[in-house]
């Protein structure tokens, strides 16, 4: 086990349509994709696509959607440690004009306690705050072991404040800023106060406001992908997380600015593809995005 990702499994149905019907109306979509979903789950698939060994502790139901998910994970040689729920979780994703609306049905009533995994040899842990008990348990263990811990702070959860005390790299969303009544700079100060070595706030097409190893606040601009090429922004942040974890595993002593530049290019690839699986970049895709869109 080189990396462990802990989250909530979704099956995402992403539909590209000019308009959504209402009432008794009907419409035909232009395209659709069915794939795995969930923040840490998608990040884990991205790290696996980029060549790393991934274990995943995530919700799993013994229904046809759960079996579909296991087939997807097997394709990328991901070891799934399923935490039993009664029903699979489902997302309907509707991309439009660089945004995406999401309707979710979720079962996070876990039927069993958190499993005790052997994490000897682990080099990175990535969390999204789901499975609060498991997230805290393994974050503490990894902190004791000196293993890099990463958090996708996409929203405020019951354990966010306490969990951040065991996180090395916290990359958060503007939604978390809104929920905490903070602007980006204030959230970065808060992350520093919680002891996070690296902290950031992703702002979509405006890039990421973040602080580096020395605490210096700076902005990493987004790559300028033409709007005509942007198909589906859902999952782009998750790919960003998975790619920087992969870049860290490539070079644990490397600079975080370099890890984030790699991840930024991975995210630029994702937005040009419909659905999470089609948007998983290979290394040559990342290199191509950097060559095409990076300045200098």
mmCIF file of C-alpha atoms in Angstrom:
data_model
loop_
_atom_site.group_PDB
_atom_site.id
_atom_site.type_symbol
_atom_site.label_atom_id
_atom_site.label_comp_id
_atom_site.label_asym_id
_atom_site.label_seq_id
_atom_site.Cartn_x
_atom_site.Cartn_y
_atom_site.Cartn_z
ATOM 1 C CA UNK A 1 0.000 0.000 0.000
ATOM 2 C CA UNK A 2 1.647 3.221 -1.181
ATOM 3 C CA UNK A 3 -1.315 5.567 -0.758
ATOM 4 C CA UNK A 4 -4.673 5.422 0.991
ATOM 5 C CA UNK A 5 -7.731 7.405 -0.071
ATOM 6 C CA UNK A 6 -10.747 7.573 2.261
ATOM 7 C CA UNK A 7 -14.105 8.835 1.020
ATOM 8 C CA UNK A 8 -17.631 8.158 -0.186
ATOM 9 C CA UNK A 9 -18.399 6.200 -3.347
ATOM 10 C CA UNK A 10 -20.779 7.638 -5.920
ATOM 11 C CA UNK A 11 -21.777 6.512 -9.350
ATOM 12 C CA UNK A 12 -21.934 9.678 -11.439
ATOM 13 C CA UNK A 13 -24.309 10.047 -14.371
ATOM 14 C CA UNK A 14 -23.139 13.129 -16.265
ATOM 15 C CA UNK A 15 -25.583 14.473 -18.836
ATOM 16 C CA UNK A 16 -24.825 17.075 -21.478
ATOM 17 C CA UNK A 17 -28.086 18.727 -22.482
ATOM 18 C CA UNK A 18 -29.217 22.058 -23.901
ATOM 19 C CA UNK A 19 -32.077 22.254 -21.383
ATOM 20 C CA UNK A 20 -33.616 20.129 -18.657
ATOM 21 C CA UNK A 21 -37.255 19.118 -19.120
ATOM 22 C CA UNK A 22 -39.855 19.967 -16.501
ATOM 23 C CA UNK A 23 -43.364 18.757 -15.787
ATOM 24 C CA UNK A 24 -44.400 16.260 -18.470
ATOM 25 C CA UNK A 25 -41.835 17.458 -21.020
ATOM 26 C CA UNK A 26 -39.223 15.185 -22.564
ATOM 27 C CA UNK A 27 -35.839 15.983 -24.095
ATOM 28 C CA UNK A 28 -32.920 14.175 -25.681
ATOM 29 C CA UNK A 29 -29.435 14.794 -24.284
ATOM 30 C CA UNK A 30 -26.494 15.529 -26.546
ATOM 31 C CA UNK A 31 -24.189 13.122 -24.675
ATOM 32 C CA UNK A 32 -23.746 11.327 -21.362
ATOM 33 C CA UNK A 33 -21.139 9.478 -19.293
ATOM 34 C CA UNK A 34 -21.383 7.014 -16.409
ATOM 35 C CA UNK A 35 -18.404 6.693 -14.092
ATOM 36 C CA UNK A 36 -17.163 6.524 -10.512
ATOM 37 C CA UNK A 37 -17.646 9.631 -8.389
ATOM 38 C CA UNK A 38 -16.931 11.131 -5.006
ATOM 39 C CA UNK A 39 -14.152 13.545 -4.067
ATOM 40 C CA UNK A 40 -11.453 11.315 -2.570
ATOM 41 C CA UNK A 41 -12.594 8.396 -4.729
ATOM 42 C CA UNK A 42 -12.020 10.314 -7.968
ATOM 43 C CA UNK A 43 -8.705 11.611 -6.614
ATOM 44 C CA UNK A 44 -7.658 8.024 -5.931
ATOM 45 C CA UNK A 45 -8.558 6.933 -9.459
ATOM 46 C CA UNK A 46 -6.475 9.825 -10.783
ATOM 47 C CA UNK A 47 -3.431 8.784 -8.734
ATOM 48 C CA UNK A 48 -3.859 5.206 -9.977
ATOM 49 C CA UNK A 49 -4.131 6.381 -13.589
ATOM 50 C CA UNK A 50 -0.856 8.226 -13.051
ATOM 51 C CA UNK A 51 0.827 4.983 -12.084
ATOM 52 C CA UNK A 52 0.648 4.746 -8.300
ATOM 53 C CA UNK A 53 -0.509 1.938 -6.033
ATOM 54 C CA UNK A 54 -3.811 2.992 -4.472
ATOM 55 C CA UNK A 55 -5.859 1.522 -1.649
ATOM 56 C CA UNK A 56 -9.312 2.947 -1.083
ATOM 57 C CA UNK A 57 -11.475 2.840 2.033
ATOM 58 C CA UNK A 58 -14.901 3.840 0.794
ATOM 59 C CA UNK A 59 -18.599 3.111 1.074
ATOM 60 C CA UNK A 60 -19.788 0.025 -0.793
ATOM 61 C CA UNK A 61 -23.143 -1.639 -1.252
ATOM 62 C CA UNK A 62 -23.866 -5.130 -2.513
ATOM 63 C CA UNK A 63 -26.078 -3.932 -5.363
ATOM 64 C CA UNK A 64 -25.532 -3.562 -9.091
ATOM 65 C CA UNK A 65 -24.082 -0.069 -8.756
ATOM 66 C CA UNK A 66 -21.648 -1.340 -6.124
ATOM 67 C CA UNK A 67 -20.583 -4.174 -8.417
ATOM 68 C CA UNK A 68 -20.163 -1.671 -11.237
ATOM 69 C CA UNK A 69 -17.859 0.360 -9.012
ATOM 70 C CA UNK A 70 -15.734 -2.699 -8.160
ATOM 71 C CA UNK A 71 -15.351 -3.419 -11.874
ATOM 72 C CA UNK A 72 -14.161 0.148 -12.427
ATOM 73 C CA UNK A 73 -11.671 -0.099 -9.553
ATOM 74 C CA UNK A 74 -10.320 -3.427 -10.827
ATOM 75 C CA UNK A 75 -9.586 -1.807 -14.196
ATOM 76 C CA UNK A 76 -7.165 0.577 -12.452
ATOM 77 C CA UNK A 77 -5.837 -2.062 -10.030
ATOM 78 C CA UNK A 78 -7.231 -0.202 -7.026
ATOM 79 C CA UNK A 79 -7.571 -2.253 -3.829
ATOM 80 C CA UNK A 80 -11.009 -1.444 -2.417
ATOM 81 C CA UNK A 81 -11.714 -1.807 1.300
ATOM 82 C CA UNK A 82 -15.477 -1.441 1.230
ATOM 83 C CA UNK A 83 -17.410 -0.118 4.210
ATOM 84 C CA UNK A 84 -20.868 -1.601 3.926
ATOM 85 C CA UNK A 85 -23.957 0.529 3.299
ATOM 86 C CA UNK A 86 -27.441 -0.606 2.253
ATOM 87 C CA UNK A 87 -27.622 1.333 -1.016
ATOM 88 C CA UNK A 88 -25.123 2.840 -3.410
ATOM 89 C CA UNK A 89 -24.926 6.609 -3.702
ATOM 90 C CA UNK A 90 -25.744 8.291 -7.003
ATOM 91 C CA UNK A 91 -25.041 11.699 -8.541
ATOM 92 C CA UNK A 92 -26.663 13.291 -11.570
ATOM 93 C CA UNK A 93 -24.258 15.899 -12.922
ATOM 94 C CA UNK A 94 -25.377 18.593 -15.365
ATOM 95 C CA UNK A 95 -22.480 20.578 -16.881
ATOM 96 C CA UNK A 96 -23.307 23.896 -18.533
ATOM 97 C CA UNK A 97 -21.267 26.959 -19.539
ATOM 98 C CA UNK A 98 -18.276 26.100 -17.363
ATOM 99 C CA UNK A 99 -20.419 25.340 -14.302
ATOM 100 C CA UNK A 100 -22.039 22.130 -13.109
ATOM 101 C CA UNK A 101 -25.195 21.427 -11.154
ATOM 102 C CA UNK A 102 -25.271 18.212 -9.112
ATOM 103 C CA UNK A 103 -28.188 16.276 -7.625
ATOM 104 C CA UNK A 104 -27.142 13.576 -5.179
ATOM 105 C CA UNK A 105 -28.740 10.644 -3.390
ATOM 106 C CA UNK A 106 -26.449 9.422 -0.628
ATOM 107 C CA UNK A 107 -26.358 6.567 1.850
ATOM 108 C CA UNK A 108 -23.692 7.218 4.489
ATOM 109 C CA UNK A 109 -25.215 5.082 7.215
ATOM 110 C CA UNK A 110 -22.338 2.657 7.640
ATOM 111 C CA UNK A 111 -23.397 -0.772 8.843
ATOM 112 C CA UNK A 112 -20.065 -1.727 10.429
ATOM 113 C CA UNK A 113 -17.318 0.021 12.428
ATOM 114 C CA UNK A 114 -14.286 1.340 10.607
ATOM 115 C CA UNK A 115 -11.976 -1.467 9.454
ATOM 116 C CA UNK A 116 -8.485 -1.876 10.845
ATOM 117 C CA UNK A 117 -6.160 -1.682 7.850
ATOM 118 C CA UNK A 118 -2.479 -2.504 7.781
ATOM 119 C CA UNK A 119 -0.938 0.751 6.577
ATOM 120 C CA UNK A 120 2.714 -0.262 6.907
ATOM 121 C CA UNK A 121 4.595 1.157 3.957
ATOM 122 C CA UNK A 122 2.076 3.879 3.218
ATOM 123 C CA UNK A 123 3.514 7.121 1.819
ATOM 124 C CA UNK A 124 0.440 9.349 1.530
ATOM 125 C CA UNK A 125 -3.080 9.644 2.915
ATOM 126 C CA UNK A 126 -5.810 11.673 1.200
ATOM 127 C CA UNK A 127 -9.165 12.470 2.793
ATOM 128 C CA UNK A 128 -12.283 14.433 1.918
ATOM 129 C CA UNK A 129 -13.871 14.409 5.392
ATOM 130 C CA UNK A 130 -16.364 11.626 4.677
ATOM 131 C CA UNK A 131 -16.283 8.727 7.136
ATOM 132 C CA UNK A 132 -15.397 11.100 9.951
ATOM 133 C CA UNK A 133 -14.301 8.348 12.322
ATOM 134 C CA UNK A 134 -12.048 6.661 9.773
ATOM 135 C CA UNK A 135 -10.621 9.991 8.593
ATOM 136 C CA UNK A 136 -9.617 10.979 12.117
ATOM 137 C CA UNK A 137 -8.299 7.520 13.009
ATOM 138 C CA UNK A 138 -6.011 7.195 9.996
ATOM 139 C CA UNK A 139 -4.939 10.845 10.006
ATOM 140 C CA UNK A 140 -3.707 10.408 13.567
ATOM 141 C CA UNK A 141 -1.928 7.164 12.688
ATOM 142 C CA UNK A 142 -0.255 8.701 9.673
ATOM 143 C CA UNK A 143 0.829 11.759 11.633
ATOM 144 C CA UNK A 144 2.490 9.446 14.177
ATOM 145 C CA UNK A 145 4.208 7.571 11.331
ATOM 146 C CA UNK A 146 5.399 10.746 9.594
ATOM 147 C CA UNK A 147 3.242 10.058 6.536
ATOM 148 C CA UNK A 148 2.041 12.990 4.426
ATOM 149 C CA UNK A 149 -1.643 13.716 5.039
ATOM 150 C CA UNK A 150 -3.805 15.628 2.573
ATOM 151 C CA UNK A 151 -7.343 16.998 2.866
ATOM 152 C CA UNK A 152 -9.819 18.081 0.233
ATOM 153 C CA UNK A 153 -11.630 20.771 2.200
ATOM 154 C CA UNK A 154 -14.583 20.988 -0.140
ATOM 155 C CA UNK A 155 -17.076 21.782 2.591
ATOM 156 C CA UNK A 156 -17.499 22.162 6.329
ATOM 157 C CA UNK A 157 -18.052 18.833 8.055
ATOM 158 C CA UNK A 158 -18.546 17.853 11.686
ATOM 159 C CA UNK A 159 -14.875 16.970 12.123
ATOM 160 C CA UNK A 160 -13.185 19.610 9.959
ATOM 161 C CA UNK A 161 -11.636 21.685 12.750
ATOM 162 C CA UNK A 162 -10.257 18.714 14.677
ATOM 163 C CA UNK A 163 -9.157 16.852 11.563
ATOM 164 C CA UNK A 164 -7.102 19.797 10.320
ATOM 165 C CA UNK A 165 -4.868 19.392 13.348
ATOM 166 C CA UNK A 166 -3.489 16.236 11.704
ATOM 167 C CA UNK A 167 -3.290 17.483 8.103
ATOM 168 C CA UNK A 168 -0.096 18.525 6.298
ATOM 169 C CA UNK A 169 -1.646 19.738 3.030
ATOM 170 C CA UNK A 170 -5.142 21.255 3.091
ATOM 171 C CA UNK A 171 -6.529 22.438 -0.229
ATOM 172 C CA UNK A 172 -9.991 23.905 0.276
ATOM 173 C CA UNK A 173 -12.795 25.387 -1.775
ATOM 174 C CA UNK A 174 -14.439 28.791 -1.810
ATOM 175 C CA UNK A 175 -17.527 26.982 -0.501
ATOM 176 C CA UNK A 176 -15.664 26.285 2.744
ATOM 177 C CA UNK A 177 -14.753 29.984 2.941
ATOM 178 C CA UNK A 178 -18.435 30.872 2.610
ATOM 179 C CA UNK A 179 -19.500 28.324 5.214
ATOM 180 C CA UNK A 180 -16.915 29.667 7.673
ATOM 181 C CA UNK A 181 -17.636 33.336 6.859
ATOM 182 C CA UNK A 182 -14.057 33.926 5.775
ATOM 183 C CA UNK A 183 -12.350 35.232 2.680
ATOM 184 C CA UNK A 184 -9.462 33.344 1.108
ATOM 185 C CA UNK A 185 -6.730 35.109 3.061
ATOM 186 C CA UNK A 186 -8.540 34.543 6.347
ATOM 187 C CA UNK A 187 -8.964 30.850 5.608
ATOM 188 C CA UNK A 188 -5.249 30.544 4.876
ATOM 189 C CA UNK A 189 -4.481 32.139 8.242
ATOM 190 C CA UNK A 190 -6.875 29.670 9.859
ATOM 191 C CA UNK A 191 -5.128 26.727 8.169
ATOM 192 C CA UNK A 192 -1.762 28.008 9.364
ATOM 193 C CA UNK A 193 -3.192 28.215 12.873
ATOM 194 C CA UNK A 194 -4.280 24.581 12.665
ATOM 195 C CA UNK A 195 -0.718 23.591 11.795
ATOM 196 C CA UNK A 196 -1.143 22.775 8.096
ATOM 197 C CA UNK A 197 2.242 23.025 6.379
ATOM 198 C CA UNK A 198 0.679 23.834 3.008
ATOM 199 C CA UNK A 199 -2.728 25.441 2.565
ATOM 200 C CA UNK A 200 -4.752 26.650 -0.369
ATOM 201 C CA UNK A 201 -8.130 27.818 -1.647
ATOM 202 C CA UNK A 202 -9.096 26.800 -5.176
ATOM 203 C CA UNK A 203 -11.071 29.408 -7.100
ATOM 204 C CA UNK A 204 -11.909 27.724 -10.392
ATOM 205 C CA UNK A 205 -10.831 29.734 -13.420
ATOM 206 C CA UNK A 206 -9.083 32.191 -11.069
ATOM 207 C CA UNK A 207 -6.599 29.539 -9.957
ATOM 208 C CA UNK A 208 -5.527 28.894 -6.389
ATOM 209 C CA UNK A 209 -4.555 31.193 -3.532
ATOM 210 C CA UNK A 210 -2.083 29.286 -1.355
ATOM 211 C CA UNK A 211 0.919 29.457 0.948
ATOM 212 C CA UNK A 212 4.126 27.535 0.444
ATOM 213 C CA UNK A 213 6.612 25.769 2.729
ATOM 214 C CA UNK A 214 7.800 29.111 4.089
ATOM 215 C CA UNK A 215 4.293 30.453 4.653
ATOM 216 C CA UNK A 216 4.436 32.883 1.720
ATOM 217 C CA UNK A 217 0.998 33.565 0.249
ATOM 218 C CA UNK A 218 0.844 33.534 -3.540
ATOM 219 C CA UNK A 219 -1.501 32.814 -6.413
ATOM 220 C CA UNK A 220 -1.177 29.964 -8.876
ATOM 221 C CA UNK A 221 -3.117 31.049 -11.982
ATOM 222 C CA UNK A 222 -5.339 28.549 -13.737
ATOM 223 C CA UNK A 223 -4.247 27.450 -17.187
ATOM 224 C CA UNK A 224 -6.072 29.367 -19.899
ATOM 225 C CA UNK A 225 -8.104 26.610 -21.527
ATOM 226 C CA UNK A 226 -10.358 28.220 -24.179
ATOM 227 C CA UNK A 227 -13.990 28.218 -23.108
ATOM 228 C CA UNK A 228 -14.898 26.504 -26.379
ATOM 229 C CA UNK A 229 -12.930 23.450 -25.211
ATOM 230 C CA UNK A 230 -14.402 23.281 -21.705
ATOM 231 C CA UNK A 231 -16.958 20.463 -21.622
ATOM 232 C CA UNK A 232 -17.305 19.356 -17.993
ATOM 233 C CA UNK A 233 -15.741 21.010 -14.944
ATOM 234 C CA UNK A 234 -17.138 18.453 -12.490
ATOM 235 C CA UNK A 235 -14.353 16.379 -10.965
ATOM 236 C CA UNK A 236 -11.657 18.862 -11.982
ATOM 237 C CA UNK A 237 -10.856 19.666 -8.361
ATOM 238 C CA UNK A 238 -10.762 15.974 -7.473
ATOM 239 C CA UNK A 239 -8.326 15.319 -10.323
ATOM 240 C CA UNK A 240 -6.249 18.239 -9.040
ATOM 241 C CA UNK A 241 -6.036 16.583 -5.612
ATOM 242 C CA UNK A 242 -5.215 13.165 -6.999
ATOM 243 C CA UNK A 243 -2.553 14.564 -9.296
ATOM 244 C CA UNK A 244 -0.713 16.511 -6.591
ATOM 245 C CA UNK A 245 -0.716 13.411 -4.388
ATOM 246 C CA UNK A 246 0.741 11.478 -7.341
ATOM 247 C CA UNK A 247 3.344 14.191 -7.921
ATOM 248 C CA UNK A 248 4.272 14.070 -4.243
ATOM 249 C CA UNK A 249 4.686 10.289 -4.430
ATOM 250 C CA UNK A 250 6.950 10.807 -7.457
ATOM 251 C CA UNK A 251 9.194 13.140 -5.477
ATOM 252 C CA UNK A 252 8.407 13.513 -1.743
ATOM 253 C CA UNK A 253 11.213 16.045 -1.309
ATOM 254 C CA UNK A 254 10.068 18.195 -4.221
ATOM 255 C CA UNK A 255 8.684 21.708 -4.001
ATOM 256 C CA UNK A 256 4.920 22.027 -3.650
ATOM 257 C CA UNK A 257 4.784 24.656 -6.376
ATOM 258 C CA UNK A 258 6.004 21.965 -8.778
ATOM 259 C CA UNK A 259 3.471 19.412 -7.485
ATOM 260 C CA UNK A 260 0.670 21.936 -7.944
ATOM 261 C CA UNK A 261 1.772 22.911 -11.451
ATOM 262 C CA UNK A 262 1.609 19.239 -12.411
ATOM 263 C CA UNK A 263 -1.849 18.976 -10.822
ATOM 264 C CA UNK A 264 -3.033 22.151 -12.557
ATOM 265 C CA UNK A 265 -2.238 20.610 -15.936
ATOM 266 C CA UNK A 266 -4.057 17.404 -14.966
ATOM 267 C CA UNK A 267 -7.123 19.468 -14.083
ATOM 268 C CA UNK A 268 -6.910 21.309 -17.407
ATOM 269 C CA UNK A 269 -7.146 17.937 -19.146
ATOM 270 C CA UNK A 270 -10.165 16.918 -17.093
ATOM 271 C CA UNK A 271 -12.345 19.912 -17.999
ATOM 272 C CA UNK A 272 -12.057 19.015 -21.680
ATOM 273 C CA UNK A 273 -13.692 15.604 -21.197
ATOM 274 C CA UNK A 274 -17.177 14.457 -20.208
ATOM 275 C CA UNK A 275 -17.320 12.425 -17.006
ATOM 276 C CA UNK A 276 -14.685 11.453 -14.488
ATOM 277 C CA UNK A 277 -13.210 8.405 -16.205
ATOM 278 C CA UNK A 278 -12.712 10.063 -19.580
ATOM 279 C CA UNK A 279 -11.099 12.978 -17.737
ATOM 280 C CA UNK A 280 -8.411 10.933 -15.985
ATOM 281 C CA UNK A 281 -5.084 12.058 -17.466
ATOM 282 C CA UNK A 282 -2.159 9.830 -18.296
ATOM 283 C CA UNK A 283 1.301 11.306 -17.803
ATOM 284 C CA UNK A 284 1.605 12.142 -21.481
ATOM 285 C CA UNK A 285 -1.690 14.057 -21.244
ATOM 286 C CA UNK A 286 -0.324 16.142 -18.382
ATOM 287 C CA UNK A 287 2.850 16.843 -20.335
ATOM 288 C CA UNK A 288 0.803 17.870 -23.364
ATOM 289 C CA UNK A 289 -1.328 20.270 -21.295
ATOM 290 C CA UNK A 290 1.784 21.867 -19.827
ATOM 291 C CA UNK A 291 3.396 22.268 -23.223
ATOM 292 C CA UNK A 292 0.239 23.751 -24.691
ATOM 293 C CA UNK A 293 -0.909 26.109 -21.945
ATOM 294 C CA UNK A 294 1.944 26.941 -19.564
ATOM 295 C CA UNK A 295 3.828 30.156 -20.183
ATOM 296 C CA UNK A 296 7.587 30.151 -20.252
#
